Amino acid sequence: MAGWQFPGIAHGADYYPEQWLDRPEILEADLEMMVKARVNLVTLGVFAWAMEEPEEGVFRFDWLRERLDALHARGIRVLLATPSGARPNWLAEKYPEVQRVGEDRRRNLPGMRMNHCYTSPVYRRLTQRIDTELARRFARHPAVVGWHISNEYHGECHCPLCQEAFRGWLQRRYGTLERLNAAWWTGFWSKHYTDWRQIASPSSLGERALPALRVDWLRFVTDQTRDFMSMEVEAVRPFNPVLPVTTNMIGRLIEIDTPRFRDLLDVAALDIYPEWGSGDDAAVADAAAMEHDLTRCLLDKPYLLLETTPSMTNWQAVGQPKRPGMHMLCAMQAIAHGADAFMMFQWRKARGGFEKFHGAVVSHDGRDDTRVFREVAETGARLARLGELKGSVTHAQAALIFDWNNRWAIGACKGPREGIDPDGEALAHYRALAALGIDVDVIDSEHGLDDYRLVCAPMLYMLKSGVAERLERFVCGGGTLLMTCFSALTDESDLCFDTGAPGPLRKLLGLRVEELDTLYPHQRNRVRFAPDGPLGGMEAAECDFWCEILHAETAETAAVYESDYYRGMPAVTRNRFGDGEAWYLGTRLGLDALRKVHASLSARAGIALQASGLSKGVRVHCREKDGVRYLFLLNFGDEPGNATIPPCVNLETGQPAGGMMVVPARQALVFRQAAFHARD
Ligand code: GAL
């Protein structure tokens, strides 16, 4: 099996030399500057199809070979991309079927990128051919260390070919129309299907009131994307089976159930563009951190950060350059979360085109005496010194369940109120744990739970089959589970449990939900913690948005509502189950209260903190390897921040460290702690 074998931490950028083939002095200068910037890896060939196959069946790879040779001569390695993210115009012109069709059933004109149908046999055939030609020539080139398959797979196509494939997918899933009708509850509003041909993808012009159709459509889109990707992987793999394969993903920005890519990838990869400066940078950092953890947990091992800007983007509302120090801090954040590569988009700014004002290591003036270049070079030098971190892993004791099917089901659901935000809810819990200095694995609901002491499953509205049993086993074996409002309402088909909520989790949680009260924005309630209850000592806290009216059956009441017709009824409960505890939070608490709840639950769960007394904006992360623990302190605040850590040494200075450490504003420190006991 292929694996990521890169020596040390990779540092580099997307490199598009095809734009300067007529300027050899620029190509040469780029190589010199790459060496200065401590670039040791570049991504090459993303979107280069028109250069590689200027006419159908006519291949031109000399320029690519020259670039590969030149990079190799400088000791710079290459992640070679398949070019399927954008088609040449000849292809679009000759085969109109490859252009995507929107949900309004209108076919796109040629142009743009990511404007292709994953079902189209023509697109598949031509992609497979260019990938094969590329792999035949370069899979064993000494500079090439891996495959970058396509670019940020996403999007959907509603063309007739996709409709047909969708119906085939449904036939395989349900077998008979009867089963499909039952699963989609088509008895309501006369939606009963009597022929497979009647089924079409959801559309704002047509069926948009059948939530289960929407969820199945997105499952199909995921599978179709996966199938296309698998075709690309199979096209390149045979030419060098040990070359690792990755694809750059964009976390929660897309409606693709990326855990379904798991078995196709040797190493996972992330592109991320946090909007630093748009608000509280610690909040921006936490949102980014969650994406990092989501990516790491895809394969539960180090991943690659493949794109982030060294300065600014050209597509965010405010394209603000990163403030001094922020680029380095971003790199350290990636490494702290388990990345073994820190790469940028892009090496050199294009002179024309859509992204000509997007940040790059080298700007239009081609200079290397700029602030951005200096910061990139300093980052590269630091990553080179941190090479021993490569391959170290994160052993999180807490996990957060984030599940795309659940997100789609909630998104497709009409009511019970507007603004239901599973991502926001997940992030709130993630932030509460991050502020305590707890490493979190962000996992889908099918991921194993054995490694965790605490599992938080916020707003797990849809319980896919097997999940209830897995959660039960986890708690029974001694785990601590926290679930929240609007959970366990529907099964995998989005059918409400006919026992009410929390369906099959009633025994585990020891309660039932009678009603859901949703609050107007100006309305508030409060929860009061029972002094002798399991969260006794916590101050009363405000809650908003919604309040579930719970009946504790075997559960103990940890807090009650203070007002309204359910005053005095349980708002927070704890149920002992086997050797563990299942907690339920029936309402929405503010971040501060949530942090206190998590502080208490994680302590009860036996999670040992690697640092304490964290200032606001300071985050802690650990990686481990060969009996050594690496401890990262990151400060996203504008002021120096503190954290108290165990005795260790500063990895970079070799100085003894420990106790209360001061982390300067927007900086990161890395420590080395030897001879610890795994999972201390
Ligand atoms: C990414 C994309 C790159 C570039 C970048 C700009 O999403 O993969 O090709 O467009 O955004 O920020």
XYZ file of C-alpha atoms and ligand atoms in Angstrom:
692
model
C 0.000 0.000 0.000
C 1.263 3.420 -0.907
C 1.936 5.862 1.895
C 3.160 9.421 2.257
C 6.938 8.946 2.447
C 8.085 12.544 2.218
C 11.201 13.235 4.277
C 10.268 15.827 6.902
C 7.518 18.399 6.676
C 6.642 19.466 3.146
C 6.550 23.177 2.352
C 5.564 24.668 -0.957
C 2.856 25.874 -3.264
C 0.700 25.314 -6.317
C 2.991 26.101 -9.217
C 1.624 27.010 -12.668
C 4.748 27.435 -14.836
C 2.678 26.841 -17.981
C 1.801 30.548 -17.859
C 5.433 31.568 -18.360
C 6.847 29.050 -20.811
C 7.848 31.913 -23.098
C 9.805 33.575 -20.262
C 12.715 31.261 -19.409
C 14.238 33.916 -17.144
C 11.092 33.834 -14.999
C 11.127 30.053 -14.854
C 14.742 30.174 -13.731
C 14.117 32.942 -11.194
C 11.227 30.953 -9.758
C 13.475 27.993 -9.070
C 16.045 30.173 -7.372
C 13.426 31.841 -5.237
C 11.851 28.510 -4.327
C 15.150 27.377 -2.913
C 15.385 30.640 -0.946
C 11.865 30.179 0.373
C 12.736 26.658 1.516
C 10.177 25.161 -0.835
C 10.649 21.415 -1.054
C 7.380 20.412 -2.738
C 5.186 21.949 -5.434
C 1.887 20.899 -6.904
C 2.121 20.834 -10.670
C -0.377 20.350 -13.460
C -3.658 21.322 -11.794
C -5.826 22.635 -14.660
C -3.094 22.031 -17.287
C -5.178 19.860 -19.598
C -5.188 22.304 -22.531
C -1.403 22.454 -22.362
C -1.063 18.713 -22.110
C -3.546 17.842 -24.859
C -3.916 20.892 -27.088
C -6.043 18.934 -29.547
C -7.943 15.740 -29.035
C -5.475 12.890 -28.976
C -2.428 15.153 -29.464
C -0.291 15.120 -26.363
C 2.363 17.663 -25.432
C 4.287 16.867 -22.324
C 7.756 18.215 -23.145
C 7.198 21.374 -21.162
C 6.094 19.343 -18.155
C 9.073 17.023 -18.385
C 11.385 20.025 -18.529
C 9.781 21.539 -15.446
C 9.946 18.246 -13.590
C 13.603 17.836 -14.482
C 14.388 21.411 -13.477
C 12.602 21.063 -10.151
C 14.296 17.751 -9.529
C 17.697 19.309 -10.206
C 16.988 21.779 -7.375
C 15.841 19.061 -5.005
C 12.193 20.159 -5.170
C 9.680 17.361 -5.258
C 6.368 17.332 -7.055
C 2.815 16.382 -6.315
C 1.557 15.778 -9.827
C -2.048 16.659 -10.561
C -4.495 15.081 -12.932
C -6.020 17.962 -14.880
C -9.706 17.028 -14.767
C -10.797 20.114 -12.784
C -11.074 22.185 -15.977
C -11.618 21.089 -19.572
C -9.961 22.452 -22.707
C -12.261 24.414 -24.985
C -11.928 21.898 -27.828
C -13.418 19.279 -25.556
C -16.294 21.464 -24.431
C -17.009 22.460 -28.014
C -16.930 18.967 -29.447
C -18.821 17.225 -26.639
C -21.523 19.497 -25.234
C -22.747 16.650 -23.001
C -19.817 17.246 -20.635
C -21.150 20.629 -19.493
C -23.100 20.512 -16.284
C -26.833 20.969 -16.099
C -28.165 22.992 -13.186
C -31.043 22.064 -10.899
C -33.173 24.325 -13.151
C -32.361 21.852 -15.961
C -30.434 24.427 -17.983
C -27.165 23.266 -19.461
C -24.159 25.484 -18.807
C -22.290 26.942 -21.715
C -18.624 26.004 -22.100
C -16.274 27.873 -19.821
C -15.428 28.082 -16.145
C -13.822 25.185 -14.301
C -15.597 22.428 -12.381
C -18.154 22.598 -15.161
C -18.298 18.943 -16.019
C -20.603 16.046 -15.496
C -19.195 13.147 -13.471
C -21.566 10.739 -15.237
C -20.762 11.645 -18.850
C -19.072 8.631 -20.494
C -17.234 11.015 -22.814
C -15.796 13.029 -19.942
C -14.815 9.868 -18.158
C -13.170 8.413 -21.239
C -11.185 11.558 -22.006
C -10.191 12.068 -18.374
C -9.051 8.504 -18.122
C -6.999 8.905 -21.271
C -5.212 12.109 -20.247
C -4.586 10.668 -16.762
C -3.148 7.509 -18.300
C -0.913 9.447 -20.679
C 0.324 11.547 -17.786
C 0.951 8.578 -15.543
C 2.639 6.542 -18.277
C 5.215 9.289 -18.694
C 5.721 10.603 -15.195
C 4.621 8.137 -12.534
C 8.239 7.100 -12.133
C 9.855 10.476 -12.605
C 12.242 10.910 -9.658
C 10.712 14.272 -8.707
C 7.179 12.930 -8.392
C 6.201 11.918 -4.854
C 2.452 11.616 -5.179
C -0.748 12.117 -7.154
C -2.985 15.105 -6.630
C -6.182 13.793 -8.126
C -8.194 16.539 -9.828
C -8.976 19.619 -7.757
C -11.546 20.166 -5.036
C -14.179 17.760 -6.336
C -17.566 19.311 -5.737
C -20.826 20.268 -7.345
C -23.689 18.422 -8.954
C -25.088 17.910 -12.412
C -28.754 17.309 -13.253
C -28.390 16.256 -16.907
C -30.362 13.365 -18.407
C -27.374 11.038 -17.939
C -27.252 11.896 -14.229
C -31.011 11.439 -13.891
C -30.714 7.976 -15.369
C -27.771 7.126 -13.161
C -29.692 8.412 -10.125
C -32.618 6.135 -10.910
C -30.223 3.207 -11.259
C -28.676 4.114 -7.926
C -32.131 4.182 -6.319
C -33.026 0.829 -7.824
C -29.907 -0.660 -6.317
C -30.628 0.953 -2.961
C -34.314 0.110 -2.664
C -34.874 -2.804 -5.030
C -38.549 -2.057 -5.512
C -40.616 1.087 -5.931
C -42.732 -0.046 -2.997
C -39.750 0.143 -0.722
C -38.748 3.511 -2.096
C -42.286 4.850 -1.658
C -42.323 3.648 1.911
C -38.911 5.101 2.703
C -39.748 8.463 1.163
C -43.244 8.541 2.720
C -44.852 9.319 -0.601
C -48.340 8.661 0.735
C -48.341 12.323 1.719
C -49.389 14.899 -0.945
C -49.953 12.199 -3.566
C -46.279 11.667 -4.235
C -46.543 7.945 -4.859
C -44.229 6.826 -7.701
C -45.587 4.163 -10.040
C -42.647 4.102 -12.440
C -38.961 4.689 -11.883
C -39.017 7.153 -14.785
C -41.131 9.521 -12.706
C -38.262 10.121 -10.318
C -36.070 13.147 -10.959
C -33.511 15.060 -8.950
C -34.766 17.820 -6.644
C -35.300 21.161 -8.330
C -36.610 24.574 -7.422
C -38.869 24.182 -10.463
C -40.077 20.754 -9.425
C -39.854 18.455 -6.429
C -38.455 20.335 -3.484
C -40.830 19.123 -0.816
C -39.608 15.586 -0.381
C -36.782 15.674 2.162
C -35.786 12.035 1.689
C -35.353 12.603 -2.063
C -32.954 15.449 -1.319
C -30.915 13.331 1.096
C -30.743 10.415 -1.346
C -29.832 12.780 -4.194
C -26.860 14.102 -2.219
C -25.857 10.548 -1.344
C -25.968 9.774 -5.055
C -23.917 12.888 -5.904
C -21.316 11.754 -3.380
C -21.223 8.265 -4.868
C -21.019 9.562 -8.423
C -18.152 11.872 -7.485
C -16.466 9.025 -5.678
C -16.899 6.773 -8.673
C -15.343 9.370 -10.955
C -12.461 9.805 -8.566
C -11.993 6.074 -8.324
C -11.744 5.961 -12.134
C -8.984 8.601 -11.975
C -7.127 6.751 -9.236
C -7.295 3.516 -11.201
C -5.985 5.294 -14.290
C -2.771 6.457 -12.615
C -2.151 3.784 -9.976
C -0.851 0.922 -12.126
C 2.095 2.971 -13.390
C 3.637 3.159 -9.936
C 1.621 1.437 -7.238
C 3.657 2.872 -4.368
C 2.992 6.474 -5.315
C 0.505 7.861 -2.769
C -2.764 9.355 -3.917
C -4.545 12.341 -2.463
C -7.145 14.897 -3.422
C -7.540 18.362 -1.968
C -10.816 18.658 -0.089
C -12.530 21.726 1.256
C -14.055 20.394 4.434
C -17.551 21.531 5.255
C -17.778 23.912 2.305
C -19.154 21.191 0.090
C -22.102 18.834 0.064
C -20.030 15.696 -0.389
C -19.856 13.039 2.273
C -16.061 12.978 2.130
C -15.638 10.021 4.506
C -16.865 8.012 1.483
C -13.518 8.867 -0.194
C -11.663 7.143 2.622
C -10.672 3.938 0.879
C -9.477 5.731 -2.264
C -6.898 7.908 -0.544
C -3.448 7.164 0.826
C -3.258 10.537 2.482
C -5.989 13.101 3.121
C -5.642 16.759 2.176
C -7.262 20.083 2.959
C -7.537 23.514 1.319
C -8.513 26.292 3.682
C -8.800 30.074 3.546
C -9.706 31.445 7.000
C -10.876 35.056 7.055
C -8.359 36.352 9.556
C -9.286 39.788 10.798
C -12.987 39.354 10.038
C -13.790 39.158 13.755
C -12.313 37.416 16.760
C -9.290 35.550 15.365
C -9.602 32.872 18.039
C -13.068 32.103 16.666
C -11.739 32.089 13.104
C -8.941 29.792 14.265
C -11.379 27.380 15.911
C -13.494 27.155 12.771
C -10.334 26.406 10.776
C -9.152 23.967 13.430
C -12.341 21.970 13.095
C -11.647 21.548 9.369
C -8.123 20.401 10.125
C -9.418 17.806 12.566
C -12.110 16.675 10.164
C -9.438 16.099 7.520
C -7.066 14.309 9.891
C -9.836 11.960 11.025
C -10.664 10.909 7.513
C -7.759 8.446 7.626
C -6.782 8.916 11.274
C -3.247 9.859 10.382
C -1.201 12.859 9.289
C -2.641 14.755 6.351
C -1.517 17.458 3.931
C -2.550 21.088 4.051
C -2.458 21.715 0.301
C -3.771 25.232 -0.138
C -3.942 28.393 1.872
C -2.964 31.887 0.847
C 0.350 33.378 1.910
C -1.345 36.784 2.042
C -4.889 37.389 0.780
C -7.518 35.947 -1.513
C -9.313 37.789 -4.291
C -12.681 36.176 -3.678
C -13.528 36.891 -0.058
C -15.637 39.952 0.691
C -12.553 41.695 2.039
C -9.288 40.481 0.590
C -7.116 41.381 3.524
C -3.429 40.422 3.643
C -2.494 38.295 6.613
C -1.064 40.441 9.370
C 2.641 39.955 10.192
C 3.140 36.641 11.924
C -0.201 35.172 10.898
C 1.208 33.092 8.075
C 3.658 31.367 10.388
C 0.908 30.852 12.945
C -1.318 29.265 10.275
C 1.475 26.881 9.395
C 1.976 25.987 13.042
C -1.755 25.465 13.451
C -1.745 22.987 10.576
C 1.232 21.121 11.982
C -0.247 21.147 15.488
C -3.399 19.474 14.177
C -1.445 16.742 12.449
C -0.506 18.049 8.999
C 2.753 16.828 7.484
C 2.675 19.429 4.718
C 2.009 23.132 4.567
C 1.418 24.305 1.020
C 0.108 27.517 -0.446
C -1.992 28.705 -3.292
C 0.004 29.973 -5.149
C 3.642 30.351 -6.041
C 3.486 33.248 -8.536
C 0.640 35.636 -9.171
C -0.884 35.367 -12.657
C -0.733 38.495 -14.783
C -4.215 37.987 -16.106
C -7.298 35.938 -15.534
C -9.690 35.488 -12.682
C -7.165 35.183 -9.891
C -4.642 37.819 -10.885
C -5.139 39.604 -7.580
C -5.017 36.487 -5.441
C -2.120 36.430 -3.014
C 1.005 34.491 -3.981
C 4.483 33.990 -2.649
C 5.836 36.006 -5.583
C 3.814 38.948 -6.806
C 3.629 40.550 -10.276
C 6.893 42.363 -9.681
C 8.759 39.054 -9.282
C 10.600 40.231 -6.163
C 11.773 38.238 -3.193
C 12.450 41.215 -0.909
C 8.824 41.553 0.129
C 7.206 41.058 3.501
C 5.153 38.129 2.174
C 8.179 36.373 0.694
C 10.171 36.897 3.884
C 7.418 35.435 6.043
C 7.040 32.470 3.697
C 10.793 31.861 3.759
C 10.886 32.100 7.563
C 7.999 29.644 7.742
C 9.809 27.269 5.393
C 12.967 27.473 7.476
C 11.041 26.772 10.662
C 9.221 23.796 9.164
C 12.576 22.419 8.043
C 13.754 22.571 11.666
C 10.614 20.764 12.817
C 11.164 17.762 10.556
C 11.135 15.279 13.429
C 7.411 15.952 13.880
C 6.662 14.227 10.601
C 4.560 11.137 11.080
C 3.624 11.915 14.671
C -0.037 11.379 15.406
C -2.827 12.913 17.440
C -4.399 10.774 20.152
C -7.538 12.727 20.918
C -9.572 11.498 23.852
C -12.610 13.494 22.830
C -14.563 13.215 19.609
C -17.195 15.325 17.973
C -19.567 13.651 15.573
C -20.134 15.604 12.386
C -22.111 13.746 9.798
C -22.989 14.912 6.291
C -26.163 12.803 6.034
C -27.351 14.435 9.208
C -26.536 17.881 7.885
C -28.442 17.167 4.648
C -31.428 15.759 6.477
C -31.639 18.832 8.693
C -31.142 21.081 5.653
C -33.953 19.338 3.779
C -36.279 19.516 6.742
C -39.031 22.139 6.771
C -39.155 23.498 10.286
C -39.713 23.322 13.089
C -38.132 26.748 12.837
C -35.742 28.698 10.678
C -32.061 29.020 11.348
C -31.371 25.481 12.513
C -27.648 25.242 12.115
C -26.027 21.859 12.726
C -22.630 23.239 11.682
C -22.896 26.128 14.111
C -23.981 23.779 16.878
C -21.054 21.444 16.184
C -18.661 24.368 16.114
C -19.963 25.699 19.436
C -19.169 22.380 21.125
C -15.866 22.155 19.308
C -14.942 25.632 20.539
C -15.924 24.803 24.093
C -13.551 21.825 24.046
C -10.802 23.744 22.241
C -10.896 26.526 24.819
C -10.223 23.893 27.483
C -7.136 22.704 25.612
C -8.646 19.376 24.594
C -7.683 17.778 21.286
C -10.789 16.717 19.415
C -11.287 14.201 16.656
C -14.038 15.303 14.286
C -15.582 12.095 13.015
C -18.600 10.899 11.071
C -21.177 8.749 12.788
C -19.756 5.542 11.321
C -16.298 6.081 12.796
C -15.218 3.777 15.628
C -15.570 5.165 19.166
C -13.283 2.866 21.115
C -10.454 5.375 21.428
C -12.468 8.064 23.156
C -13.476 8.929 26.675
C -15.889 11.677 25.660
C -18.065 11.757 22.561
C -20.147 14.773 21.758
C -22.893 14.274 19.187
C -24.577 17.636 18.821
C -27.882 17.758 17.002
C -27.628 14.227 15.643
C -31.097 14.466 14.136
C -30.716 11.510 11.795
C -29.526 8.216 13.234
C -28.074 6.143 10.448
C -28.444 2.430 10.989
C -26.043 0.994 13.520
C -25.302 4.340 15.157
C -27.623 3.887 18.129
C -26.042 0.522 18.911
C -22.547 1.976 18.613
C -23.363 4.827 20.968
C -24.864 2.366 23.452
C -21.779 0.181 23.331
C -19.554 3.200 23.827
C -21.368 4.367 26.955
C -21.844 0.881 28.298
C -18.088 0.389 28.107
C -17.468 3.445 30.277
C -17.631 6.330 27.811
C -19.249 9.693 28.381
C -21.684 10.817 25.706
C -23.227 14.253 25.295
C -26.171 14.672 22.964
C -28.176 17.799 22.400
C -31.538 19.135 21.393
C -33.045 18.066 18.034
C -31.384 14.678 18.107
C -32.464 11.146 17.295
C -35.654 12.169 15.513
C -35.333 10.216 12.276
C -33.845 7.045 10.884
C -31.564 6.691 7.876
C -34.546 7.252 5.543
C -35.456 10.428 7.404
C -38.589 8.787 8.786
C -39.483 10.009 12.270
C -39.252 7.298 14.879
C -42.753 6.139 15.715
C -41.764 6.035 19.359
C -40.945 9.747 19.257
C -37.564 11.227 20.147
C -35.013 10.031 21.046
C -36.167 6.874 19.261
C -33.783 3.987 19.816
C -31.720 6.063 22.246
C -34.468 6.306 24.837
C -32.930 3.679 27.073
C -29.435 5.048 26.694
C -30.451 8.614 27.471
C -33.091 7.572 29.978
C -35.610 10.125 28.802
C -38.243 10.980 26.273
C -38.952 14.252 24.538
C -42.546 15.395 24.700
C -42.470 18.754 22.952
C -40.095 21.177 21.317
C -40.580 24.845 22.132
C -38.864 27.180 19.701
C -38.118 30.726 20.798
C -38.315 34.027 18.939
C -35.005 35.898 18.777
C -35.972 38.235 21.645
C -37.064 35.385 23.926
C -34.854 33.712 26.503
C -35.174 31.106 29.197
C -32.698 30.062 31.847
C -31.496 26.759 33.187
C -30.846 26.256 36.898
C -28.458 23.496 37.945
C -29.603 21.272 40.792
C -27.195 21.975 43.706
C -26.982 18.292 44.587
C -27.109 17.136 40.965
C -24.199 15.986 38.794
C -23.453 19.553 37.663
C -24.107 21.074 41.086
C -22.069 24.215 41.557
C -22.663 25.519 38.063
C -24.317 28.905 37.979
C -27.682 29.318 36.313
C -27.267 30.126 32.628
C -29.290 31.689 29.881
C -30.613 29.535 27.055
C -32.273 30.465 23.785
C -33.430 29.292 20.359
C -35.262 26.219 21.542
C -36.138 24.265 24.641
C -37.139 20.639 24.595
C -39.636 19.483 27.147
C -38.142 16.356 28.570
C -39.386 13.584 30.790
C -36.540 12.033 32.699
C -37.222 8.310 32.979
C -34.094 6.695 34.359
C -32.028 9.861 33.876
C -31.230 12.267 36.703
C -32.019 15.903 36.231
C -28.902 18.053 36.259
C -30.676 21.311 35.460
C -34.228 22.560 35.072
C -35.828 25.396 33.113
C -36.504 28.493 35.161
C -39.560 29.818 33.380
C -42.480 29.240 31.014
C -44.977 26.408 31.149
C -42.191 23.866 31.536
C -40.604 25.670 34.478
C -38.990 23.136 36.793
C -38.842 20.465 34.105
C -35.504 18.918 33.082
C -33.296 20.835 30.689
C -30.055 18.888 31.232
C -29.953 15.229 32.244
C -27.469 12.509 32.989
C -28.204 8.823 32.653
C -25.859 6.202 34.032
C -25.699 3.354 31.549
C -23.396 0.399 31.982
C -20.070 1.812 33.067
C -20.614 5.197 31.456
C -22.842 8.242 31.374
C -25.157 9.593 28.697
C -25.881 13.293 28.989
C -28.563 15.255 27.234
C -28.743 18.987 26.759
C -32.294 19.913 25.780
C -31.635 23.539 24.917
C -29.007 25.900 23.554
C -26.512 27.406 25.981
C -24.055 30.236 25.391
C -20.377 29.456 24.844
C -19.374 30.228 28.375
C -21.870 27.859 29.959
C -21.103 25.253 27.326
C -17.432 25.455 28.205
C -18.270 24.853 31.874
C -20.420 21.865 30.978
C -17.585 20.430 28.899
C -15.054 21.170 31.624
C -17.118 19.156 34.031
C -17.895 16.312 31.616
C -14.331 15.948 30.378
C -13.032 15.850 33.944
C -15.624 13.216 34.860
C -14.655 11.286 31.739
C -11.047 11.244 32.932
C -9.555 13.349 30.168
C -6.149 14.544 31.299
C -5.411 18.097 30.201
C -1.966 18.737 28.740
C -2.123 22.370 29.751
C -4.195 24.456 32.085
C -4.876 28.105 32.790
C -5.212 28.989 29.128
C -5.699 32.641 28.280
C -8.446 33.472 25.844
C -7.106 32.874 22.349
C -4.508 30.287 23.418
C -4.959 26.761 22.082
C -3.094 23.562 22.942
C -2.493 20.528 20.780
C -0.412 17.377 21.004
C 1.182 15.006 18.555
C 2.966 11.830 19.602
C 5.590 9.556 18.152
C 7.998 6.944 19.513
C 7.326 7.737 23.145
C 7.707 11.475 22.627
C 4.911 13.967 22.979
C 5.027 17.272 21.103
C 3.022 19.986 22.735
C 1.957 23.062 20.784
C 0.804 26.337 22.273
C -0.788 28.658 19.727
C -1.854 32.188 20.569
C -4.409 33.678 18.186
C -4.928 36.720 20.396
C -3.530 40.232 20.041
C -1.995 40.102 23.523
C 0.525 37.712 25.073
C -1.255 34.704 26.517
C -0.494 32.100 29.165
C -0.689 28.377 29.568
C 0.672 26.094 32.256
C 2.320 22.951 30.938
C 4.243 19.982 32.371
C 8.059 19.911 32.447
C 9.464 19.583 28.929
C 11.941 21.277 26.607
C 11.375 23.872 23.975
C 11.788 21.837 20.783
C 13.415 24.672 18.892
C 15.717 26.222 21.488
C 16.438 23.117 23.532
C 15.796 25.173 26.664
C 14.045 23.475 29.598
C 10.449 24.607 29.870
C 7.347 23.919 31.908
C 5.082 25.659 34.366
C 3.455 28.879 33.339
C 4.533 29.792 29.809
C 3.921 33.074 28.056
C 3.039 32.804 24.387
C 3.546 36.085 22.531
C 0.615 37.413 20.516
C 0.080 35.560 17.206
C 2.884 33.131 17.867
C 3.324 29.441 18.446
C 5.668 27.483 20.708
C 6.486 23.794 20.405
C 7.699 21.627 23.264
C 9.006 18.141 23.516
C 8.038 15.883 26.364
C 9.909 12.599 26.468
C 8.993 9.282 28.050
C 5.337 9.860 28.725
C 2.858 7.049 29.061
C 0.673 6.820 26.002
C -2.743 8.376 26.680
C -1.602 10.039 29.900
C -9.043 27.009 -4.324
C -8.718 26.404 -5.677
C -7.532 27.087 -6.307
C -7.681 28.575 -6.237
C -7.882 28.982 -4.802
C -8.020 30.470 -4.607
O -10.325 26.679 -3.887
O -8.432 25.039 -5.545
O -7.413 26.663 -7.652
O -8.762 28.977 -7.006
O -9.061 28.392 -4.322
O -8.203 30.800 -3.269
